[in-house]
Amino acid sequence: MSKPLLFLDVDGVLNPARPQPASDFDAHDLLGFRVLLSRRHRDWLPELAQVYEVCWATTWEDDANTHIAPALGLPTLPVVRFRGYTAQPGDPRIRLMELFSGAKWPPLLRYANKRPFAWLDDVIPPRLVRNSLVRPDRLLLPIDGQQGLERHHVDRLLARPPRPVFPPQLSRRPGMVW
């Protein structure tokens, strides 16, 4: 059986706005931006890769492999494409007030293609987080964009990774979010 996917954002997750302690983070100038990256993350991400297939789920897209991955000692990771994504038949409806925070949801679902997954991001609609609580095949972990990824998030991901739902086809009720 394949590993569950781990969708990993950069800004707010690996690059927090105001991390404490700041001494755990090194500043990098990448593509004209000041990016804070932690030595802790360099240790934690390989731990997660033992349980998950880690994928970039960031608007950095390929630039994450070019700039972020080397700074953290990561290999090239698969990339979920967000730029240029156009809605496709069967995509879940995104509510008007969630257009920004929910924009990644349809591409993530398409990429996962019914595989179990976890999603780490600082911008996840609360409705999606609530709906995922009853889905053993999904784990949505909102991250505080000021602090970024912390050890308790890693421990949660390792303790109970998402698992397949049997039977593989879930019945969908009208109005239910995937």
PDB file of C-alpha atoms in Angstrom:
ATOM      1  CA  MET A   1       0.000   0.000   0.000  1.00  0.00           C
ATOM      2  CA  SER A   2       1.288   3.486  -0.824  1.00  0.00           C
ATOM      3  CA  LYS A   3       1.993   6.113   1.798  1.00  0.00           C
ATOM      4  CA  PRO A   4      -0.538   8.870   2.410  1.00  0.00           C
ATOM      5  CA  LEU A   5       0.281  12.199   0.816  1.00  0.00           C
ATOM      6  CA  LEU A   6       1.459  15.165   2.879  1.00  0.00           C
ATOM      7  CA  PHE A   7       0.632  18.476   1.203  1.00  0.00           C
ATOM      8  CA  LEU A   8       3.134  21.035   2.495  1.00  0.00           C
ATOM      9  CA  ASP A   9       2.797  24.805   2.183  1.00  0.00           C
ATOM     10  CA  VAL A  10       5.782  27.148   2.518  1.00  0.00           C
ATOM     11  CA  ASP A  11       4.709  30.627   3.637  1.00  0.00           C
ATOM     12  CA  GLY A  12       3.224  30.508   7.118  1.00  0.00           C
ATOM     13  CA  VAL A  13       4.235  26.856   7.596  1.00  0.00           C
ATOM     14  CA  LEU A  14       7.969  26.574   6.888  1.00  0.00           C
ATOM     15  CA  ASN A  15       8.404  30.355   6.581  1.00  0.00           C
ATOM     16  CA  PRO A  16       6.474  31.868   9.521  1.00  0.00           C
ATOM     17  CA  ALA A  17       5.959  35.587   9.990  1.00  0.00           C
ATOM     18  CA  ARG A  18       7.157  35.961  13.610  1.00  0.00           C
ATOM     19  CA  PRO A  19       8.541  32.687  14.946  1.00  0.00           C
ATOM     20  CA  GLN A  20       9.573  32.248  18.555  1.00  0.00           C
ATOM     21  CA  PRO A  21      12.313  31.601  19.348  1.00  0.00           C
ATOM     22  CA  ALA A  22      13.626  33.503  16.359  1.00  0.00           C
ATOM     23  CA  SER A  23      17.075  32.045  17.007  1.00  0.00           C
ATOM     24  CA  ASP A  24      15.848  28.699  15.592  1.00  0.00           C
ATOM     25  CA  PHE A  25      15.408  30.326  12.173  1.00  0.00           C
ATOM     26  CA  ASP A  26      17.910  31.508   9.570  1.00  0.00           C
ATOM     27  CA  ALA A  27      17.031  34.295   7.143  1.00  0.00           C
ATOM     28  CA  HIS A  28      17.494  33.589   3.428  1.00  0.00           C
ATOM     29  CA  ASP A  29      17.064  35.990   0.521  1.00  0.00           C
ATOM     30  CA  LEU A  30      15.145  33.976  -2.062  1.00  0.00           C
ATOM     31  CA  LEU A  31      13.622  35.460  -5.197  1.00  0.00           C
ATOM     32  CA  GLY A  32      13.727  38.897  -3.629  1.00  0.00           C
ATOM     33  CA  PHE A  33      11.956  37.809  -0.444  1.00  0.00           C
ATOM     34  CA  ARG A  34      13.261  37.354   3.081  1.00  0.00           C
ATOM     35  CA  VAL A  35      12.447  33.758   3.985  1.00  0.00           C
ATOM     36  CA  LEU A  36      12.878  32.320   7.477  1.00  0.00           C
ATOM     37  CA  LEU A  37      13.743  28.610   7.571  1.00  0.00           C
ATOM     38  CA  SER A  38      14.382  26.493  10.646  1.00  0.00           C
ATOM     39  CA  ARG A  39      16.966  23.849  11.377  1.00  0.00           C
ATOM     40  CA  ARG A  40      14.190  22.021  13.272  1.00  0.00           C
ATOM     41  CA  HIS A  41      12.215  21.612  10.056  1.00  0.00           C
ATOM     42  CA  ARG A  42      15.318  20.194   8.385  1.00  0.00           C
ATOM     43  CA  ASP A  43      15.188  17.399  10.994  1.00  0.00           C
ATOM     44  CA  TRP A  44      11.427  16.913  11.104  1.00  0.00           C
ATOM     45  CA  LEU A  45      10.672  16.682   7.378  1.00  0.00           C
ATOM     46  CA  PRO A  46      12.727  13.491   6.798  1.00  0.00           C
ATOM     47  CA  GLU A  47      10.864  11.980   9.778  1.00  0.00           C
ATOM     48  CA  LEU A  48       7.580  12.772   8.077  1.00  0.00           C
ATOM     49  CA  ALA A  49       8.869  11.401   4.761  1.00  0.00           C
ATOM     50  CA  GLN A  50       9.211   7.974   6.385  1.00  0.00           C
ATOM     51  CA  VAL A  51       5.416   7.886   6.807  1.00  0.00           C
ATOM     52  CA  TYR A  52       4.199  10.218   4.031  1.00  0.00           C
ATOM     53  CA  GLU A  53       4.870  11.029   0.411  1.00  0.00           C
ATOM     54  CA  VAL A  54       5.653  14.721   0.866  1.00  0.00           C
ATOM     55  CA  CYS A  55       4.453  17.082  -1.884  1.00  0.00           C
ATOM     56  CA  TRP A  56       4.735  20.829  -2.249  1.00  0.00           C
ATOM     57  CA  ALA A  57       1.315  22.484  -1.998  1.00  0.00           C
ATOM     58  CA  THR A  58       2.470  26.062  -2.271  1.00  0.00           C
ATOM     59  CA  THR A  59       2.184  28.926  -4.696  1.00  0.00           C
ATOM     60  CA  TRP A  60       5.994  28.720  -4.856  1.00  0.00           C
ATOM     61  CA  GLU A  61       5.362  25.609  -7.011  1.00  0.00           C
ATOM     62  CA  ASP A  62       8.636  24.619  -8.774  1.00  0.00           C
ATOM     63  CA  ASP A  63      10.509  27.424  -7.034  1.00  0.00           C
ATOM     64  CA  ALA A  64      10.056  25.455  -3.801  1.00  0.00           C
ATOM     65  CA  ASN A  65      12.250  22.699  -5.261  1.00  0.00           C
ATOM     66  CA  THR A  66      14.749  25.224  -6.598  1.00  0.00           C
ATOM     67  CA  HIS A  67      15.096  27.355  -3.464  1.00  0.00           C
ATOM     68  CA  ILE A  68      13.368  25.919  -0.363  1.00  0.00           C
ATOM     69  CA  ALA A  69      14.261  22.234  -0.735  1.00  0.00           C
ATOM     70  CA  PRO A  70      18.050  22.789  -0.974  1.00  0.00           C
ATOM     71  CA  ALA A  71      17.998  25.177   1.993  1.00  0.00           C
ATOM     72  CA  LEU A  72      16.301  22.448   4.061  1.00  0.00           C
ATOM     73  CA  GLY A  73      18.331  19.565   2.650  1.00  0.00           C
ATOM     74  CA  LEU A  74      15.270  18.043   0.967  1.00  0.00           C
ATOM     75  CA  PRO A  75      15.201  16.120  -2.292  1.00  0.00           C
ATOM     76  CA  THR A  76      13.113  17.338  -5.201  1.00  0.00           C
ATOM     77  CA  LEU A  77       9.469  16.832  -4.236  1.00  0.00           C
ATOM     78  CA  PRO A  78       6.339  16.474  -6.378  1.00  0.00           C
ATOM     79  CA  VAL A  79       4.471  19.752  -6.898  1.00  0.00           C
ATOM     80  CA  VAL A  80       0.715  20.381  -6.861  1.00  0.00           C
ATOM     81  CA  ARG A  81      -0.104  22.933  -9.572  1.00  0.00           C
ATOM     82  CA  PHE A  82      -2.271  25.884  -8.560  1.00  0.00           C
ATOM     83  CA  ARG A  83      -1.354  28.533 -11.129  1.00  0.00           C
ATOM     84  CA  GLY A  84      -3.538  28.234 -14.163  1.00  0.00           C
ATOM     85  CA  TYR A  85      -5.843  25.680 -12.540  1.00  0.00           C
ATOM     86  CA  THR A  86      -9.299  25.901 -14.065  1.00  0.00           C
ATOM     87  CA  ALA A  87     -12.365  24.423 -12.460  1.00  0.00           C
ATOM     88  CA  GLN A  88     -13.233  20.982 -13.738  1.00  0.00           C
ATOM     89  CA  PRO A  89     -16.477  19.020 -13.712  1.00  0.00           C
ATOM     90  CA  GLY A  90     -16.920  17.376 -10.326  1.00  0.00           C
ATOM     91  CA  ASP A  91     -14.854  19.945  -8.406  1.00  0.00           C
ATOM     92  CA  PRO A  92     -16.359  20.898  -5.062  1.00  0.00           C
ATOM     93  CA  ARG A  93     -18.070  24.250  -4.889  1.00  0.00           C
ATOM     94  CA  ILE A  94     -16.051  26.925  -3.154  1.00  0.00           C
ATOM     95  CA  ARG A  95     -18.158  29.399  -1.230  1.00  0.00           C
ATOM     96  CA  LEU A  96     -17.771  33.045  -2.145  1.00  0.00           C
ATOM     97  CA  MET A  97     -16.290  33.924   1.257  1.00  0.00           C
ATOM     98  CA  GLU A  98     -13.753  31.075   0.828  1.00  0.00           C
ATOM     99  CA  LEU A  99     -12.502  31.964  -2.661  1.00  0.00           C
ATOM    100  CA  PHE A 100      -9.030  32.833  -1.343  1.00  0.00           C
ATOM    101  CA  SER A 101      -8.694  30.365   1.529  1.00  0.00           C
ATOM    102  CA  GLY A 102     -10.307  27.499  -0.394  1.00  0.00           C
ATOM    103  CA  ALA A 103      -8.584  28.016  -3.749  1.00  0.00           C
ATOM    104  CA  LYS A 104      -6.142  25.133  -3.171  1.00  0.00           C
ATOM    105  CA  TRP A 105      -8.859  22.623  -2.288  1.00  0.00           C
ATOM    106  CA  PRO A 106      -9.949  21.435  -5.787  1.00  0.00           C
ATOM    107  CA  PRO A 107      -6.362  20.996  -7.087  1.00  0.00           C
ATOM    108  CA  LEU A 108      -5.399  19.102  -3.899  1.00  0.00           C
ATOM    109  CA  LEU A 109      -8.365  16.752  -4.265  1.00  0.00           C
ATOM    110  CA  ARG A 110      -7.543  16.174  -7.933  1.00  0.00           C
ATOM    111  CA  TYR A 111      -3.904  15.479  -7.113  1.00  0.00           C
ATOM    112  CA  ALA A 112      -4.794  13.100  -4.263  1.00  0.00           C
ATOM    113  CA  ASN A 113      -7.142  11.173  -6.552  1.00  0.00           C
ATOM    114  CA  LYS A 114      -8.814   9.439  -3.559  1.00  0.00           C
ATOM    115  CA  ARG A 115      -5.529   8.693  -1.785  1.00  0.00           C
ATOM    116  CA  PRO A 116      -5.393   9.497   1.943  1.00  0.00           C
ATOM    117  CA  PHE A 117      -3.706  12.820   2.665  1.00  0.00           C
ATOM    118  CA  ALA A 118      -2.746  15.386   5.251  1.00  0.00           C
ATOM    119  CA  TRP A 119      -2.591  19.109   4.477  1.00  0.00           C
ATOM    120  CA  LEU A 120      -0.451  21.627   6.361  1.00  0.00           C
ATOM    121  CA  ASP A 121      -1.284  25.234   5.578  1.00  0.00           C
ATOM    122  CA  ASP A 122      -1.840  28.503   7.389  1.00  0.00           C
ATOM    123  CA  VAL A 123      -4.907  29.235   5.229  1.00  0.00           C
ATOM    124  CA  ILE A 124      -7.475  26.423   5.359  1.00  0.00           C
ATOM    125  CA  PRO A 125     -11.197  27.231   5.559  1.00  0.00           C
ATOM    126  CA  PRO A 126     -12.535  26.208   8.989  1.00  0.00           C
ATOM    127  CA  ARG A 127     -15.473  24.472   7.269  1.00  0.00           C
ATOM    128  CA  LEU A 128     -13.076  22.112   5.473  1.00  0.00           C
ATOM    129  CA  VAL A 129     -11.245  21.374   8.723  1.00  0.00           C
ATOM    130  CA  ARG A 130     -14.550  20.554  10.459  1.00  0.00           C
ATOM    131  CA  ASN A 131     -15.711  18.341   7.583  1.00  0.00           C
ATOM    132  CA  SER A 132     -12.418  16.460   7.565  1.00  0.00           C
ATOM    133  CA  LEU A 133     -12.839  15.441  11.225  1.00  0.00           C
ATOM    134  CA  VAL A 134     -15.182  12.623  10.174  1.00  0.00           C
ATOM    135  CA  ARG A 135     -12.912  11.450   7.360  1.00  0.00           C
ATOM    136  CA  PRO A 136     -10.205   8.953   8.365  1.00  0.00           C
ATOM    137  CA  ASP A 137      -8.583   9.475   4.953  1.00  0.00           C
ATOM    138  CA  ARG A 138      -7.960  13.206   5.548  1.00  0.00           C
ATOM    139  CA  LEU A 139      -6.136  15.271   8.096  1.00  0.00           C
ATOM    140  CA  LEU A 140      -6.243  19.037   7.684  1.00  0.00           C
ATOM    141  CA  LEU A 141      -3.924  20.817  10.116  1.00  0.00           C
ATOM    142  CA  PRO A 142      -4.170  24.594  10.141  1.00  0.00           C
ATOM    143  CA  ILE A 143      -0.840  26.122  11.127  1.00  0.00           C
ATOM    144  CA  ASP A 144      -0.447  29.453  12.926  1.00  0.00           C
ATOM    145  CA  GLY A 145       1.232  31.563  10.247  1.00  0.00           C
ATOM    146  CA  GLN A 146       3.043  33.600  12.890  1.00  0.00           C
ATOM    147  CA  GLN A 147       4.754  30.548  14.454  1.00  0.00           C
ATOM    148  CA  GLY A 148       4.851  28.022  11.613  1.00  0.00           C
ATOM    149  CA  LEU A 149       5.216  24.262  11.874  1.00  0.00           C
ATOM    150  CA  GLU A 150       5.810  23.092  15.447  1.00  0.00           C
ATOM    151  CA  ARG A 151       6.742  19.754  16.960  1.00  0.00           C
ATOM    152  CA  HIS A 152       3.201  19.003  18.151  1.00  0.00           C
ATOM    153  CA  HIS A 153       2.039  19.119  14.504  1.00  0.00           C
ATOM    154  CA  VAL A 154       4.717  16.601  13.523  1.00  0.00           C
ATOM    155  CA  ASP A 155       3.803  14.353  16.456  1.00  0.00           C
ATOM    156  CA  ARG A 156       0.131  14.469  15.435  1.00  0.00           C
ATOM    157  CA  LEU A 157       0.986  13.593  11.833  1.00  0.00           C
ATOM    158  CA  LEU A 158       3.151  10.659  12.922  1.00  0.00           C
ATOM    159  CA  ALA A 159       0.743   9.355  15.580  1.00  0.00           C
ATOM    160  CA  ARG A 160      -2.311   8.980  13.369  1.00  0.00           C
ATOM    161  CA  PRO A 161      -1.664   9.325   9.646  1.00  0.00           C
ATOM    162  CA  PRO A 162      -4.704   9.354   7.367  1.00  0.00           C
ATOM    163  CA  ARG A 163      -5.712   5.910   6.194  1.00  0.00           C
ATOM    164  CA  PRO A 164      -7.714   4.586   3.260  1.00  0.00           C
ATOM    165  CA  VAL A 165     -11.462   4.391   3.518  1.00  0.00           C
ATOM    166  CA  PHE A 166     -12.994   1.059   2.591  1.00  0.00           C
ATOM    167  CA  PRO A 167     -14.847   0.636   0.368  1.00  0.00           C
ATOM    168  CA  PRO A 168     -12.737   2.970  -1.796  1.00  0.00           C
ATOM    169  CA  GLN A 169     -15.797   4.703  -3.293  1.00  0.00           C
ATOM    170  CA  LEU A 170     -17.495   6.960  -0.774  1.00  0.00           C
ATOM    171  CA  SER A 171     -21.079   7.835  -1.430  1.00  0.00           C
ATOM    172  CA  ARG A 172     -21.528  11.546  -1.888  1.00  0.00           C
ATOM    173  CA  ARG A 173     -24.577  13.301  -0.561  1.00  0.00           C
ATOM    174  CA  PRO A 174     -25.717  16.486  -2.316  1.00  0.00           C
ATOM    175  CA  GLY A 175     -24.060  19.545  -0.844  1.00  0.00           C
ATOM    176  CA  MET A 176     -21.360  17.544   0.923  1.00  0.00           C
ATOM    177  CA  VAL A 177     -17.771  18.706   0.488  1.00  0.00           C
ATOM    178  CA  TRP A 178     -15.417  16.036  -0.740  1.00  0.00           C
TER     179      TRP A 178
END
